[in-house]
Short mmCIF file of C-alpha atoms and ligand atoms in Angstrom, two decimals:
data_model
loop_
_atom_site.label_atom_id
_atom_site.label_comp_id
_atom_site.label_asym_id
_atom_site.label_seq_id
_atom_site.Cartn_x
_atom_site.Cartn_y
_atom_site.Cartn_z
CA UNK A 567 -48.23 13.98 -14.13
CA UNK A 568 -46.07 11.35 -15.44
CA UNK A 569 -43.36 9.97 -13.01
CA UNK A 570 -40.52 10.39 -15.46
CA UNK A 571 -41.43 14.40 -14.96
CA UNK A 572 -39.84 14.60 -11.54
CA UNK A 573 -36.70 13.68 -12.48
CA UNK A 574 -35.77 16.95 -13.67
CA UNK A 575 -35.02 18.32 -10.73
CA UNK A 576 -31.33 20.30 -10.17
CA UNK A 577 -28.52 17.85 -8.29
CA UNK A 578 -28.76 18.62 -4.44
CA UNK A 579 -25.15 19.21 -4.55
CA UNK A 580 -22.76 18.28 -1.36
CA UNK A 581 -19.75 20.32 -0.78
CA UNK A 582 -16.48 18.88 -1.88
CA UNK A 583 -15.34 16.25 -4.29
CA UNK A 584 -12.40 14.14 -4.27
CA UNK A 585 -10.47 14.33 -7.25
CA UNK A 586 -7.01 12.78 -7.65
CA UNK A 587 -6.43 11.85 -4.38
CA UNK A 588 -8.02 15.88 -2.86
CA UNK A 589 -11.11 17.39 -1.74
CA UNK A 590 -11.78 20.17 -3.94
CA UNK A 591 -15.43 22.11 -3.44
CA UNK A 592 -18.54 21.25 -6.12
CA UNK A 593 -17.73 24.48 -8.44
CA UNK A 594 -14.02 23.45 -8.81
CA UNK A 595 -14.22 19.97 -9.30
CA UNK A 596 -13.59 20.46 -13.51
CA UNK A 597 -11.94 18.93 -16.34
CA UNK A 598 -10.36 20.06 -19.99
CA UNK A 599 -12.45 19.97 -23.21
CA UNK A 600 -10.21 17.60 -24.40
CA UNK A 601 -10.65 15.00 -21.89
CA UNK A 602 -10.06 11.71 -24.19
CA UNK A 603 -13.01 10.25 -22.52
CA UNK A 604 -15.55 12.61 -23.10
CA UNK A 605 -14.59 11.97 -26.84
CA UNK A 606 -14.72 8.13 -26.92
CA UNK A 607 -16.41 7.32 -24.09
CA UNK A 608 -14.69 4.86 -21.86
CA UNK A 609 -14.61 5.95 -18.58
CA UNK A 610 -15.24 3.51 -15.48
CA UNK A 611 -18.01 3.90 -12.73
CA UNK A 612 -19.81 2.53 -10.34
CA UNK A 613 -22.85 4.09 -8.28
CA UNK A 614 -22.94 3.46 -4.53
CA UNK A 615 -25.71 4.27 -2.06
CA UNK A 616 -24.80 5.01 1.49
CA UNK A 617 -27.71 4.64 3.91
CA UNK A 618 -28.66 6.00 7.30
CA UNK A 619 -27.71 3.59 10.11
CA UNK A 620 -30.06 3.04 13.61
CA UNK A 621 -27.01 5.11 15.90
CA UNK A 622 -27.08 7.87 13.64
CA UNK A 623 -24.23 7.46 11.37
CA UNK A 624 -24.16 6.07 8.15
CA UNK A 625 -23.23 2.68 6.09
CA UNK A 626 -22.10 2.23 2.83
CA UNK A 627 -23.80 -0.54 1.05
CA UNK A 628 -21.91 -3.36 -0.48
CA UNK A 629 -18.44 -0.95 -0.78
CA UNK A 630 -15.69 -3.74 -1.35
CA UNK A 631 -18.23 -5.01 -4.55
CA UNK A 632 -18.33 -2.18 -5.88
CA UNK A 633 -14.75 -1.20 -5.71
CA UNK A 634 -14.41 -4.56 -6.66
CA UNK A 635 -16.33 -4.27 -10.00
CA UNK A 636 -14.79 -0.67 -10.29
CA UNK A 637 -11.32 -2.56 -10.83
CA UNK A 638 -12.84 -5.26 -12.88
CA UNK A 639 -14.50 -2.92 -15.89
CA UNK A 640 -11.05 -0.38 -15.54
CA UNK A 641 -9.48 -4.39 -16.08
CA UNK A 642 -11.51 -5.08 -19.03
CA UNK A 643 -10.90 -1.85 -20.40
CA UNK A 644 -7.44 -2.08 -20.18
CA UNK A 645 -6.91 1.07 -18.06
CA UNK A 646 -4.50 0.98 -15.27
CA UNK A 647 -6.14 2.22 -12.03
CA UNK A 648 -3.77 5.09 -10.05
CA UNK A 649 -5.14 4.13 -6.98
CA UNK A 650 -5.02 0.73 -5.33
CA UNK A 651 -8.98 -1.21 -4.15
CA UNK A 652 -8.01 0.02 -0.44
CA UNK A 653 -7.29 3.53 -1.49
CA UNK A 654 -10.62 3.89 -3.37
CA UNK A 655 -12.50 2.23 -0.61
CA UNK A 656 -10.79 4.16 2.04
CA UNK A 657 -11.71 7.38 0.21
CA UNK A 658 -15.05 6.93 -0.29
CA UNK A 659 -15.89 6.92 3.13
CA UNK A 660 -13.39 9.84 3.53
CA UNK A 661 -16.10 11.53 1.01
CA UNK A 662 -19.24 10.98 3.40
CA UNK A 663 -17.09 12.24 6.01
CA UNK A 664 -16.28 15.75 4.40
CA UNK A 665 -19.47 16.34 3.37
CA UNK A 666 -20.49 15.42 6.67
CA UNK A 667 -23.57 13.05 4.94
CA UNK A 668 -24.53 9.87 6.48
CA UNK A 669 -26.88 9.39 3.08
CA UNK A 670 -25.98 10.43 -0.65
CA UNK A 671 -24.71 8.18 -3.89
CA UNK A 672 -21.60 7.91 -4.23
CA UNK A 673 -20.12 8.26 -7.98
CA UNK A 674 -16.85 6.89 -8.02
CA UNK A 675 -15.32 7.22 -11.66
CA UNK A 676 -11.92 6.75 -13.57
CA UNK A 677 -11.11 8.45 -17.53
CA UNK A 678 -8.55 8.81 -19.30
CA UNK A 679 -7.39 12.39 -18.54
CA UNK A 680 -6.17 15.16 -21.97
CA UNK A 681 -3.26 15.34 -23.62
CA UNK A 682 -2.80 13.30 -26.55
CA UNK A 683 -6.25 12.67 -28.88
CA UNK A 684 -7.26 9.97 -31.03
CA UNK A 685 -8.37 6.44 -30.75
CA UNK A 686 -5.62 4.86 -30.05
CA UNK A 687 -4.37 7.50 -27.09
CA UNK A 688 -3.64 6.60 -24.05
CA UNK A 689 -3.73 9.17 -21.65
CA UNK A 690 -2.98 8.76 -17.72
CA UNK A 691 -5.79 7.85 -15.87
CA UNK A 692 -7.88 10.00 -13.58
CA UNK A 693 -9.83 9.28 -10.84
CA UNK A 694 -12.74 11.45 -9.11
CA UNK A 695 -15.69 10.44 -6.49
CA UNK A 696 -18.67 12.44 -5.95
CA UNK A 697 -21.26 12.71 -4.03
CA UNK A 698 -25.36 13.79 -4.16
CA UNK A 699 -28.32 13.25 -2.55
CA UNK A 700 -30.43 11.02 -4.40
CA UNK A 701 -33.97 9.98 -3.61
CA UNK A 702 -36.38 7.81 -5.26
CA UNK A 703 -34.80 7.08 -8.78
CA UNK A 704 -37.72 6.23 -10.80
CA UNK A 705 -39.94 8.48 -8.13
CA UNK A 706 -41.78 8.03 -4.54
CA UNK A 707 -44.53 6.60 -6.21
CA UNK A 708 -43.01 4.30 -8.63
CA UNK A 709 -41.61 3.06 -5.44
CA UNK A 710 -44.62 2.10 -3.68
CA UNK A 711 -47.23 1.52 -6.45
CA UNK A 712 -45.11 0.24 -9.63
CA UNK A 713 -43.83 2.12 -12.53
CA UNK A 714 -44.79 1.63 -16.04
CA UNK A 715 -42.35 0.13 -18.44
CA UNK A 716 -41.94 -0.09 -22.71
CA UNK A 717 -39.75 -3.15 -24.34
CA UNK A 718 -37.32 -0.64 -26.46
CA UNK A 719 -36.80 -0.26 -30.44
CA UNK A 720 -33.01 -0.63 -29.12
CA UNK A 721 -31.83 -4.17 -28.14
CA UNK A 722 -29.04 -4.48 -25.54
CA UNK A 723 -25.31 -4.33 -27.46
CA UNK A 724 -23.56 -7.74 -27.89
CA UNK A 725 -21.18 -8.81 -25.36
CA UNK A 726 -18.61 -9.27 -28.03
CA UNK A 727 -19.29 -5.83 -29.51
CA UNK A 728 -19.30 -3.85 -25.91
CA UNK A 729 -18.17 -6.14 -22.38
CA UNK A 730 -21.48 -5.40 -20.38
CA UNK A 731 -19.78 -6.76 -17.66
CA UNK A 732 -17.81 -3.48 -17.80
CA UNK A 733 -19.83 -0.90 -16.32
CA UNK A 734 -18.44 1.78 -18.88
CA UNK A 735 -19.83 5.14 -20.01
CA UNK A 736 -20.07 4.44 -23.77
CA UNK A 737 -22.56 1.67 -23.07
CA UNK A 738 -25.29 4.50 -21.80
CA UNK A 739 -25.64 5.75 -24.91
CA UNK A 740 -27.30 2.43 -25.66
CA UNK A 741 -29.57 3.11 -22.41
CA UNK A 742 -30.12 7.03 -22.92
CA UNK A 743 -31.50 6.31 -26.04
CA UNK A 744 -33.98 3.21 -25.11
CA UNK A 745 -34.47 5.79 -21.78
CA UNK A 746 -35.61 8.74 -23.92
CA UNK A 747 -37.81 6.77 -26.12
CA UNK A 748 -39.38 5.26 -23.42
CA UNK A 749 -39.97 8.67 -21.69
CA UNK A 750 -41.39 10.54 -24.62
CA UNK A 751 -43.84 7.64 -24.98
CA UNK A 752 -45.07 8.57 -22.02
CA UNK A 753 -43.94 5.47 -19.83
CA UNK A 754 -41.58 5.45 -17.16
CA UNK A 755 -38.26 2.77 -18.02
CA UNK A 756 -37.56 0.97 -21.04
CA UNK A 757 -36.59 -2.96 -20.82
CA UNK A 758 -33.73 -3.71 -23.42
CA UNK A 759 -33.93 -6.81 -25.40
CA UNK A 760 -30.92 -9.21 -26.26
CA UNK A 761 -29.18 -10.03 -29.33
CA UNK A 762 -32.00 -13.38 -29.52
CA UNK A 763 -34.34 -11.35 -28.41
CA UNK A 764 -34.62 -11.98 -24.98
CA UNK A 765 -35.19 -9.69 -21.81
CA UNK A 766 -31.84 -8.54 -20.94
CA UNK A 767 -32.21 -5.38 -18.15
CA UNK A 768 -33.52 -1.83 -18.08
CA UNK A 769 -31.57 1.05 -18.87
CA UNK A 770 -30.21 1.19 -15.18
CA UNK A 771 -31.72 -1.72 -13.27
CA UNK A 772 -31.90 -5.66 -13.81
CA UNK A 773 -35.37 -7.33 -14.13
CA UNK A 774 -36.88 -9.61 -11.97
CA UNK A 775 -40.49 -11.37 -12.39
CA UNK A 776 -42.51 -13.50 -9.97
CA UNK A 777 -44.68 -16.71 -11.59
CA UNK A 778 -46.33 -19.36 -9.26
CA UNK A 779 -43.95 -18.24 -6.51
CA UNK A 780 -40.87 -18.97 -8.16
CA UNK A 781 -38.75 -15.64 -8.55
CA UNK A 782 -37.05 -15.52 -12.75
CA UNK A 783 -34.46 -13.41 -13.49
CA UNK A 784 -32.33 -13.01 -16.98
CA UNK A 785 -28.22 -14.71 -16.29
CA UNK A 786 -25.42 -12.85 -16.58
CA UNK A 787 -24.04 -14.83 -19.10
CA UNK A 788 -26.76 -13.41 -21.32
CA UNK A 789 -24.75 -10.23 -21.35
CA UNK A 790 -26.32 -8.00 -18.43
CA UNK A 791 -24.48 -6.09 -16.07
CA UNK A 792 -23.93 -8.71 -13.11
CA UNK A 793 -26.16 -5.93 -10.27
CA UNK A 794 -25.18 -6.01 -6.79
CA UNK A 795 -28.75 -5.22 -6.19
CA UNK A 796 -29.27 -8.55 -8.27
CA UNK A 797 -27.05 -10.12 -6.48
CA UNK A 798 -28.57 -9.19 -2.53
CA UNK A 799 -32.07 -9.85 -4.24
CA UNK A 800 -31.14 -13.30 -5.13
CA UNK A 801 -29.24 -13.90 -1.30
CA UNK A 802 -32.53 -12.02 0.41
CA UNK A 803 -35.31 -14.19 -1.29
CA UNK A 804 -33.60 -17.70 -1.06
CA UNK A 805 -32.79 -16.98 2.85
CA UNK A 806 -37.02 -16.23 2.84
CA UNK A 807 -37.22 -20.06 0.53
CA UNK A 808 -38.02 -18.62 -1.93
CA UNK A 809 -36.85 -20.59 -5.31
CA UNK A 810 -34.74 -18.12 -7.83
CA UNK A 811 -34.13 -19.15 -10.91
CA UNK A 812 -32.15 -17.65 -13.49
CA UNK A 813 -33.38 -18.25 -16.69
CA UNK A 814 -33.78 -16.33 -20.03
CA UNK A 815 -37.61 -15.51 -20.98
CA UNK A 816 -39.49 -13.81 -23.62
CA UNK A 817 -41.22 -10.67 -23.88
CA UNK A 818 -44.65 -12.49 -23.79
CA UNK A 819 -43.87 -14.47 -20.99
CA UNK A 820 -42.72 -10.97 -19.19
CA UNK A 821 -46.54 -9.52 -20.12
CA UNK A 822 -48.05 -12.89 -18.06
CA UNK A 823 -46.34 -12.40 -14.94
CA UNK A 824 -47.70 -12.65 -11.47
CA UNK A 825 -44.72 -9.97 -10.40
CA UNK A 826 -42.07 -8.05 -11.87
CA UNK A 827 -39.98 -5.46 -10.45
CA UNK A 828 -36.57 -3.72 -11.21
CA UNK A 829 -33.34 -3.19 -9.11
CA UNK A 830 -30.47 -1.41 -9.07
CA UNK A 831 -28.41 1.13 -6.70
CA UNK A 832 -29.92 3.86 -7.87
CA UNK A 833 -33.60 2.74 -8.21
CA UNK A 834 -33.63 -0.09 -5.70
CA UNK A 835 -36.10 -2.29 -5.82
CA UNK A 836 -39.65 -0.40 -8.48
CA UNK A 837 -42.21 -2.60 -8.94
CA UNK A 838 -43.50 -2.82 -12.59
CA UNK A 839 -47.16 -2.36 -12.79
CA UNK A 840 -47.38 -2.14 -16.42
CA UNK A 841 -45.50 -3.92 -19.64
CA UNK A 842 -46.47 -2.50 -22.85
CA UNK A 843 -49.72 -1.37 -21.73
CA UNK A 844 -50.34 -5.05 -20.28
CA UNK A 845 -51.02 -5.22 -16.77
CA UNK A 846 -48.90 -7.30 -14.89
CA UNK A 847 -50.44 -9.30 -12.21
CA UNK A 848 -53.13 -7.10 -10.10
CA UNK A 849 -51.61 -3.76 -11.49
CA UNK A 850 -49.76 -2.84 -7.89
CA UNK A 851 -47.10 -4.15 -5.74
CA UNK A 852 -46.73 -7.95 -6.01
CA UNK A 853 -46.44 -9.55 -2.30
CA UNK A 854 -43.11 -11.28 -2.89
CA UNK A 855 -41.76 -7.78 -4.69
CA UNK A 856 -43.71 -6.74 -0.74
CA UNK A 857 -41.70 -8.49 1.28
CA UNK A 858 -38.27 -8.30 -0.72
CA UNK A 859 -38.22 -4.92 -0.84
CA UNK A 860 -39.16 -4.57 2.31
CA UNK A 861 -36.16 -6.73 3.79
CA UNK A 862 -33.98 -4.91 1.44
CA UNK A 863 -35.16 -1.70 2.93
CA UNK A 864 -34.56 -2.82 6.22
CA UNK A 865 -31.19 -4.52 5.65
CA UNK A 866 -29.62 -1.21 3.62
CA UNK A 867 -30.93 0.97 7.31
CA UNK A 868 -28.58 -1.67 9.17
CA UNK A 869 -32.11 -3.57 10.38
CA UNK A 870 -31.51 -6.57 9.90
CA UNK A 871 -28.46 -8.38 11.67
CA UNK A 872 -28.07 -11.11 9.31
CA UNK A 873 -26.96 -9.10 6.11
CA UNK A 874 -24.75 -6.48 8.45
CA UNK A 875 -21.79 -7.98 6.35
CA UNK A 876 -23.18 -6.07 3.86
CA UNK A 877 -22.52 -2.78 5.55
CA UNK A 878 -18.96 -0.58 5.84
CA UNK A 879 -20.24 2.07 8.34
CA UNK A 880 -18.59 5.50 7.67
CA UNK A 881 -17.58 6.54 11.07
CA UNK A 882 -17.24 3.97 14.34
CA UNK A 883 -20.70 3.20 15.61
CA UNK A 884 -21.61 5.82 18.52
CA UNK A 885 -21.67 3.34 21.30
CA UNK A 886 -24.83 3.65 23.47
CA UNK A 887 -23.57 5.35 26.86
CA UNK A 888 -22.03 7.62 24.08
CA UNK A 889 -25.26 8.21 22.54
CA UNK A 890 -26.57 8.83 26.28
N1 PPE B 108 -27.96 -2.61 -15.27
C1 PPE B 108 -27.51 -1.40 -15.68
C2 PPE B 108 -27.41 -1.13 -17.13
C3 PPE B 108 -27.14 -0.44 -14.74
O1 PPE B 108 -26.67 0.74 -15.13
C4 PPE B 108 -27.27 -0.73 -13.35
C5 PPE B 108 -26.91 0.28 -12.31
C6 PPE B 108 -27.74 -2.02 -12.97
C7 PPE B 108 -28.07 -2.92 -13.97
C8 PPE B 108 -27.85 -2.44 -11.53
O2 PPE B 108 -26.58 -2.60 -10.95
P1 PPE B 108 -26.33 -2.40 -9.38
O3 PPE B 108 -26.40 -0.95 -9.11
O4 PPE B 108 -25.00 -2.97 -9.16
O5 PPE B 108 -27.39 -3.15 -8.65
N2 PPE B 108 -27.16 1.63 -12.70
C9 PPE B 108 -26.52 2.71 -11.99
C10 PPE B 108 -26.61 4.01 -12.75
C11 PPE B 108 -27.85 4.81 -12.68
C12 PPE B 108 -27.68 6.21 -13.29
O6 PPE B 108 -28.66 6.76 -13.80
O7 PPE B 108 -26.58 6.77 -13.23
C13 PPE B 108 -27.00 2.80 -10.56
O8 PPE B 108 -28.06 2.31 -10.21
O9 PPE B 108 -26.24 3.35 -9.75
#
């Protein structure tokens, strides 16, 4: 069976959501019908993984970023945040807390709220962070052996017509679309094109490739979201020497790839095995996509003392005579 077919599964559900500054339980946490951002679709997110850590608690990975880029896409949007960057980052660790999780994604997001309708409406601002369980994104599998991926019919929106640097719910529509086409083909991810016609990113996950060692990835200035999976990528591999480069390529240059793999929160670091029905490299796991993912893995589990920075612990660390 197809990877893309276990996705369907129901949300494993945790027990309370903050809304507004409260924890309300799953069933209550609800909005009107005339929510204005349901109907035009800007609404700010982010999606946040929190990992467990060696003592038994449990780390948020790269919080103050993503609060950071939170504030930055509600910025570009021109929506004025009702909760300051210490308030949002306080409270999602107050969210792993209630719902007593030391792993889940966390789903912070801000809309304009009902009231008045119409384009030009500007309704206060709402602000709500949930949290799931959420394995293997693009599957266990896809994980270990490399997913297979389809260049989309839809090319990646124009930075001047949409700000990808916003991470904004009316872009997805852009992504759902390339994602569903991609899925009913029978493959696993889409990769979007840019407006020239380069590789831009997948529908939820920047694009990496490996050639003669040297690790290629597409720059933000090409109109990608900027990843903070991109970003650690880039950190992990040149503290391992390894040269990054980023650099626009072509579809074709893509299909000839030693490597390639995809990253994101949400899917972390899938190998690609497949482009179009080419075969990249041996078909499997590349050894640099190996040993990246690998660190990555160990530095999100709070293994690896030289990217701890990256990790805001939910509770204080249960000393070891504690522990005892
Ligand atoms: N590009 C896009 C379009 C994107 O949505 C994501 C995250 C990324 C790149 C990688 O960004 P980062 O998570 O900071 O490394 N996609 C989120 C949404 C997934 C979903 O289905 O919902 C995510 O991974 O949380």
């Amino acid at each position: 069976m197809a990877a893309s077919a276990k996705k369907v599964e129901k949300l494993k559900e945790s027990t309370l959501i903050w809304m507004d500054g409260k924890l309300v339980p799953w069933a209550d946490a609800k909005v009107h019908v005339l929510t204005h951002s349901l109907h035009y679709g800007v609404a700010v997110f982010e999606g946040i993984r929190c990992y467990p850590q060696p003592n038994g608690g449990g780390a948020i990975f790269r919080l103050r970023e993503h609060v950071r880029r939170l504030f930055e896409s509600a910025h570009i949007c021109l929506m004025e945040m009702p909760f300051t960057k210490d308030e949002v980052f306080e409270a999602c660790k107050q969210v792993m807390i209630a719902n007593k999780m030391n792993e889940g994604y966390l789903r912070p997001i801000a809309y304009y709220s009902d009231g008045l309708m119409g384009v030009g409406a500007v309704n206060p601002v709402r602000l709500t962070i949930a949290t799931w369980f959420w394995g293997a994104y693009l599957g266990e599998e896809g994980l270990k052996k490399g997913i297979r991926v389809k260049i989309s019919s839809y090319t990646r929106m124009h930075m001047n017509s949409d700000p990808t640097r916003a991470k904004v719910t009316g872009h997805y529509l852009n992504g759902v679309l390339a994602k569903r086409e991609a899925l009913m083909a029978g493959y696993d991810e889409a990769i979007l094109l840019d407006q020239q016609g380069y590789v831009a990113e997948a529908t939820g996950e920047n694009v990496f490739i490996v050639r003669d060692g040297v690790l290629y990835t597409p720059p933000v200035a090409g109109g990608i979201l900027e990843g903070i999976t991109r970003e650690s990528i880039i950190r992990i591999a040149r503290d391992k020497n390894v040269q990054v480069e980023e650099r626009r390529f072509s579809r074709d240059y893509l299909y000839c790839a030693d490597e390639a793999f995809m990253c994101g929160t949400a899917a972390e670091i899938t190998p690609v095995r497949e482009v179009d029905d080419r075969r990249i490299g041996a078909g499997e796991m590349g050894p640099i996509t190996r040993e990246i993912q690998s660190t990555f893995f160990r530095a999100v589990r709070g293994l690896e003392p030289r990217y701890t920075e990256w990790l805001t612990p939910i509770e204080a660390p249960i000393s070891a005579e504690a522990r005892a």
